[in-house]
PDB file of C-alpha atoms in Angstrom:
ATOM      1  CA  MET A   1     106.995  63.981  85.148  1.00  0.00           C
ATOM      2  CA  SER A   2     110.199  62.796  83.547  1.00  0.00           C
ATOM      3  CA  ASP A   3     109.213  64.521  80.294  1.00  0.00           C
ATOM      4  CA  SER A   4     109.022  67.952  81.975  1.00  0.00           C
ATOM      5  CA  PRO A   5     111.257  70.573  80.383  1.00  0.00           C
ATOM      6  CA  VAL A   6     114.626  71.306  81.945  1.00  0.00           C
ATOM      7  CA  LEU A   7     115.362  75.033  82.186  1.00  0.00           C
ATOM      8  CA  ASP A   8     119.139  74.711  81.993  1.00  0.00           C
ATOM      9  CA  SER A   9     119.869  77.455  79.449  1.00  0.00           C
ATOM     10  CA  PRO A  10     118.439  80.767  78.219  1.00  0.00           C
ATOM     11  CA  GLU A  11     117.269  78.980  75.059  1.00  0.00           C
ATOM     12  CA  ALA A  12     115.453  76.312  77.088  1.00  0.00           C
ATOM     13  CA  ILE A  13     113.723  78.983  79.174  1.00  0.00           C
ATOM     14  CA  ASP A  14     112.653  80.933  76.069  1.00  0.00           C
ATOM     15  CA  ALA A  15     111.341  77.796  74.385  1.00  0.00           C
ATOM     16  CA  HIS A  16     109.412  76.778  77.497  1.00  0.00           C
ATOM     17  CA  LEU A  17     107.817  80.195  77.970  1.00  0.00           C
ATOM     18  CA  THR A  18     106.840  80.308  74.294  1.00  0.00           C
ATOM     19  CA  THR A  19     104.866  77.084  74.614  1.00  0.00           C
ATOM     20  CA  ALA A  20     103.708  77.263  78.242  1.00  0.00           C
ATOM     21  CA  ILE A  21     102.143  80.722  78.301  1.00  0.00           C
ATOM     22  CA  GLU A  22      99.072  81.009  76.127  1.00  0.00           C
ATOM     23  CA  ARG A  23      98.592  84.063  73.917  1.00  0.00           C
ATOM     24  CA  TRP A  24      95.611  85.268  75.973  1.00  0.00           C
ATOM     25  CA  GLU A  25      97.704  85.136  79.169  1.00  0.00           C
ATOM     26  CA  ARG A  26     100.492  87.296  77.776  1.00  0.00           C
ATOM     27  CA  GLY A  27      98.540  90.548  78.002  1.00  0.00           C
ATOM     28  CA  ARG A  28      97.292  90.037  81.565  1.00  0.00           C
ATOM     29  CA  ARG A  29      99.001  91.872  84.388  1.00  0.00           C
ATOM     30  CA  GLY A  30     100.326  88.993  86.444  1.00  0.00           C
ATOM     31  CA  VAL A  31     103.267  87.073  87.757  1.00  0.00           C
ATOM     32  CA  ARG A  32     103.958  83.384  87.295  1.00  0.00           C
ATOM     33  CA  PHE A  33     106.216  81.387  89.562  1.00  0.00           C
ATOM     34  CA  VAL A  34     107.722  78.400  87.753  1.00  0.00           C
ATOM     35  CA  LEU A  35     108.912  76.006  90.432  1.00  0.00           C
ATOM     36  CA  CYS A  36     111.604  73.516  89.470  1.00  0.00           C
ATOM     37  CA  ASP A  37     113.434  70.642  91.122  1.00  0.00           C
ATOM     38  CA  GLY A  38     117.177  70.400  91.795  1.00  0.00           C
ATOM     39  CA  GLU A  39     117.890  69.643  88.136  1.00  0.00           C
ATOM     40  CA  ASP A  40     115.898  72.698  86.979  1.00  0.00           C
ATOM     41  CA  ARG A  41     113.108  70.438  85.711  1.00  0.00           C
ATOM     42  CA  VAL A  42     109.740  72.230  85.681  1.00  0.00           C
ATOM     43  CA  ARG A  43     107.410  70.865  88.338  1.00  0.00           C
ATOM     44  CA  ILE A  44     104.586  73.396  88.459  1.00  0.00           C
ATOM     45  CA  HIS A  45     103.507  76.826  87.245  1.00  0.00           C
ATOM     46  CA  CYS A  46     101.808  79.028  89.835  1.00  0.00           C
ATOM     47  CA  PRO A  47     100.173  82.033  88.122  1.00  0.00           C
ATOM     48  CA  VAL A  48      98.906  85.042  90.061  1.00  0.00           C
ATOM     49  CA  ASP A  49      96.723  87.399  88.008  1.00  0.00           C
ATOM     50  CA  ASP A  50      95.133  90.819  88.378  1.00  0.00           C
ATOM     51  CA  LEU A  51      98.055  92.513  90.062  1.00  0.00           C
ATOM     52  CA  PRO A  52      97.900  96.208  90.935  1.00  0.00           C
ATOM     53  CA  PRO A  53      99.488  98.493  88.321  1.00  0.00           C
ATOM     54  CA  ARG A  54     101.897  99.930  90.917  1.00  0.00           C
ATOM     55  CA  PRO A  55     103.039  97.035  93.107  1.00  0.00           C
ATOM     56  CA  ASP A  56     104.242  97.661  96.625  1.00  0.00           C
ATOM     57  CA  PRO A  57     107.751  96.212  97.152  1.00  0.00           C
ATOM     58  CA  ALA A  58     106.696  94.580 100.434  1.00  0.00           C
ATOM     59  CA  ASP A  59     103.705  92.904  98.752  1.00  0.00           C
ATOM     60  CA  CYS A  60     105.938  91.603  95.949  1.00  0.00           C
ATOM     61  CA  ALA A  61     108.434  90.240  98.453  1.00  0.00           C
ATOM     62  CA  GLN A  62     105.671  88.565 100.444  1.00  0.00           C
ATOM     63  CA  ALA A  63     104.225  86.867  97.362  1.00  0.00           C
ATOM     64  CA  ILE A  64     107.638  85.634  96.262  1.00  0.00           C
ATOM     65  CA  GLU A  65     108.483  84.435  99.748  1.00  0.00           C
ATOM     66  CA  ILE A  66     105.371  82.241  99.891  1.00  0.00           C
ATOM     67  CA  PHE A  67     106.496  80.271  96.845  1.00  0.00           C
ATOM     68  CA  ALA A  68     110.239  80.391  97.550  1.00  0.00           C
ATOM     69  CA  SER A  69     109.785  79.182 101.142  1.00  0.00           C
ATOM     70  CA  ALA A  70     107.503  76.348 100.056  1.00  0.00           C
ATOM     71  CA  LEU A  71     110.034  75.349  97.410  1.00  0.00           C
ATOM     72  CA  ALA A  72     112.915  75.472  99.895  1.00  0.00           C
ATOM     73  CA  GLU A  73     110.994  73.260 102.334  1.00  0.00           C
ATOM     74  CA  ARG A  74     109.870  70.669  99.783  1.00  0.00           C
ATOM     75  CA  ALA A  75     112.618  70.557  97.185  1.00  0.00           C
ATOM     76  CA  GLY A  76     115.614  71.654  99.233  1.00  0.00           C
ATOM     77  CA  ASN A  77     117.791  72.513  96.276  1.00  0.00           C
ATOM     78  CA  GLY A  78     115.039  73.525  93.849  1.00  0.00           C
ATOM     79  CA  SER A  79     115.003  76.562  91.621  1.00  0.00           C
ATOM     80  CA  MET A  80     112.451  79.132  90.563  1.00  0.00           C
ATOM     81  CA  LEU A  81     111.771  81.262  87.507  1.00  0.00           C
ATOM     82  CA  VAL A  82     109.719  84.443  87.941  1.00  0.00           C
ATOM     83  CA  VAL A  83     107.734  85.485  84.868  1.00  0.00           C
ATOM     84  CA  LEU A  84     105.932  88.812  84.602  1.00  0.00           C
ATOM     85  CA  THR A  85     103.093  89.109  82.107  1.00  0.00           C
ATOM     86  CA  ARG A  86     101.510  92.365  80.973  1.00  0.00           C
ATOM     87  CA  SER A  87     100.341  94.305  77.967  1.00  0.00           C
ATOM     88  CA  GLY A  88     102.489  96.902  76.261  1.00  0.00           C
ATOM     89  CA  SER A  89     106.066  96.841  75.067  1.00  0.00           C
ATOM     90  CA  SER A  90     108.886  94.708  76.377  1.00  0.00           C
ATOM     91  CA  ALA A  91     110.720  97.777  77.681  1.00  0.00           C
ATOM     92  CA  VAL A  92     111.352  97.283  81.396  1.00  0.00           C
ATOM     93  CA  SER A  93     109.035  99.450  83.507  1.00  0.00           C
ATOM     94  CA  ASP A  94     109.193 100.563  87.142  1.00  0.00           C
ATOM     95  CA  PRO A  95     106.801  97.819  88.328  1.00  0.00           C
ATOM     96  CA  ASP A  96     108.982  95.227  86.532  1.00  0.00           C
ATOM     97  CA  ARG A  97     111.992  96.571  88.439  1.00  0.00           C
ATOM     98  CA  VAL A  98     110.157  96.188  91.753  1.00  0.00           C
ATOM     99  CA  TRP A  99     109.475  92.509  91.026  1.00  0.00           C
ATOM    100  CA  PHE A 100     113.058  91.970  89.820  1.00  0.00           C
ATOM    101  CA  HIS A 101     114.652  93.341  92.989  1.00  0.00           C
ATOM    102  CA  ALA A 102     112.196  91.571  95.272  1.00  0.00           C
ATOM    103  CA  ALA A 103     112.825  88.231  93.530  1.00  0.00           C
ATOM    104  CA  TYR A 104     116.595  88.435  93.903  1.00  0.00           C
ATOM    105  CA  GLN A 105     116.421  89.633  97.505  1.00  0.00           C
ATOM    106  CA  VAL A 106     113.923  87.023  98.669  1.00  0.00           C
ATOM    107  CA  CYS A 107     115.442  84.076  96.813  1.00  0.00           C
ATOM    108  CA  GLY A 108     118.888  84.995  98.126  1.00  0.00           C
ATOM    109  CA  ARG A 109     117.591  85.196 101.694  1.00  0.00           C
ATOM    110  CA  VAL A 110     115.535  81.987 101.509  1.00  0.00           C
ATOM    111  CA  GLY A 111     118.233  80.042  99.656  1.00  0.00           C
ATOM    112  CA  VAL A 112     116.348  79.263  96.442  1.00  0.00           C
ATOM    113  CA  ARG A 113     118.212  79.413  93.136  1.00  0.00           C
ATOM    114  CA  LEU A 114     116.567  82.029  90.949  1.00  0.00           C
ATOM    115  CA  LEU A 115     116.711  81.113  87.256  1.00  0.00           C
ATOM    116  CA  GLY A 116     115.881  84.686  86.362  1.00  0.00           C
ATOM    117  CA  VAL A 117     113.071  87.175  86.017  1.00  0.00           C
ATOM    118  CA  HIS A 118     111.443  87.252  82.587  1.00  0.00           C
ATOM    119  CA  LEU A 119     108.964  89.601  80.993  1.00  0.00           C
ATOM    120  CA  VAL A 120     106.345  88.236  78.605  1.00  0.00           C
ATOM    121  CA  THR A 121     104.100  90.580  76.611  1.00  0.00           C
ATOM    122  CA  PRO A 122     101.704  89.813  73.739  1.00  0.00           C
ATOM    123  CA  ALA A 123     104.424  90.598  71.191  1.00  0.00           C
ATOM    124  CA  ASP A 124     107.688  89.630  72.892  1.00  0.00           C
ATOM    125  CA  GLN A 125     109.483  87.975  75.766  1.00  0.00           C
ATOM    126  CA  ARG A 126     112.835  88.718  77.372  1.00  0.00           C
ATOM    127  CA  ARG A 127     114.946  88.186  80.438  1.00  0.00           C
ATOM    128  CA  ILE A 128     115.257  91.225  82.691  1.00  0.00           C
ATOM    129  CA  LEU A 129     118.929  91.839  83.387  1.00  0.00           C
ATOM    130  CA  LEU A 130     120.505  93.829  86.199  1.00  0.00           C
ATOM    131  CA  ASP A 131     121.281  96.697  83.792  1.00  0.00           C
ATOM    132  CA  ASP A 132     117.563  96.854  82.949  1.00  0.00           C
ATOM    133  CA  ALA A 133     116.603  97.022  86.611  1.00  0.00           C
ATOM    134  CA  LEU A 134     118.855  99.886  87.694  1.00  0.00           C
TER     135      LEU A 134
END
């Protein structure tokens, strides 16, 4: 997979998400874990669809921990990008905030570098920043 994209900048992440997530996927309520190696090279996308509209923080943390722990065991120094997909605007919502906080808490505890939490809607995509999640 030497031709896999390297997610080493915000521009690289935006370009990858633009091409990797199909238009029909952008409006589905889901989360996608993009698992990368130690050089931030994309290895696999793991999409989870049909999420509840009001996620439970413990359920979010458990889902993230499954992928983060597997990545920590296999790749050691790998990294992960968490991508939320849903319909509507790209304004950060309460469920987005739940995923954001869970991702940072779990990845910090497990020791996986988090490349960020991004929101992808049918019309837009953006990185969720700490100011958005407060």
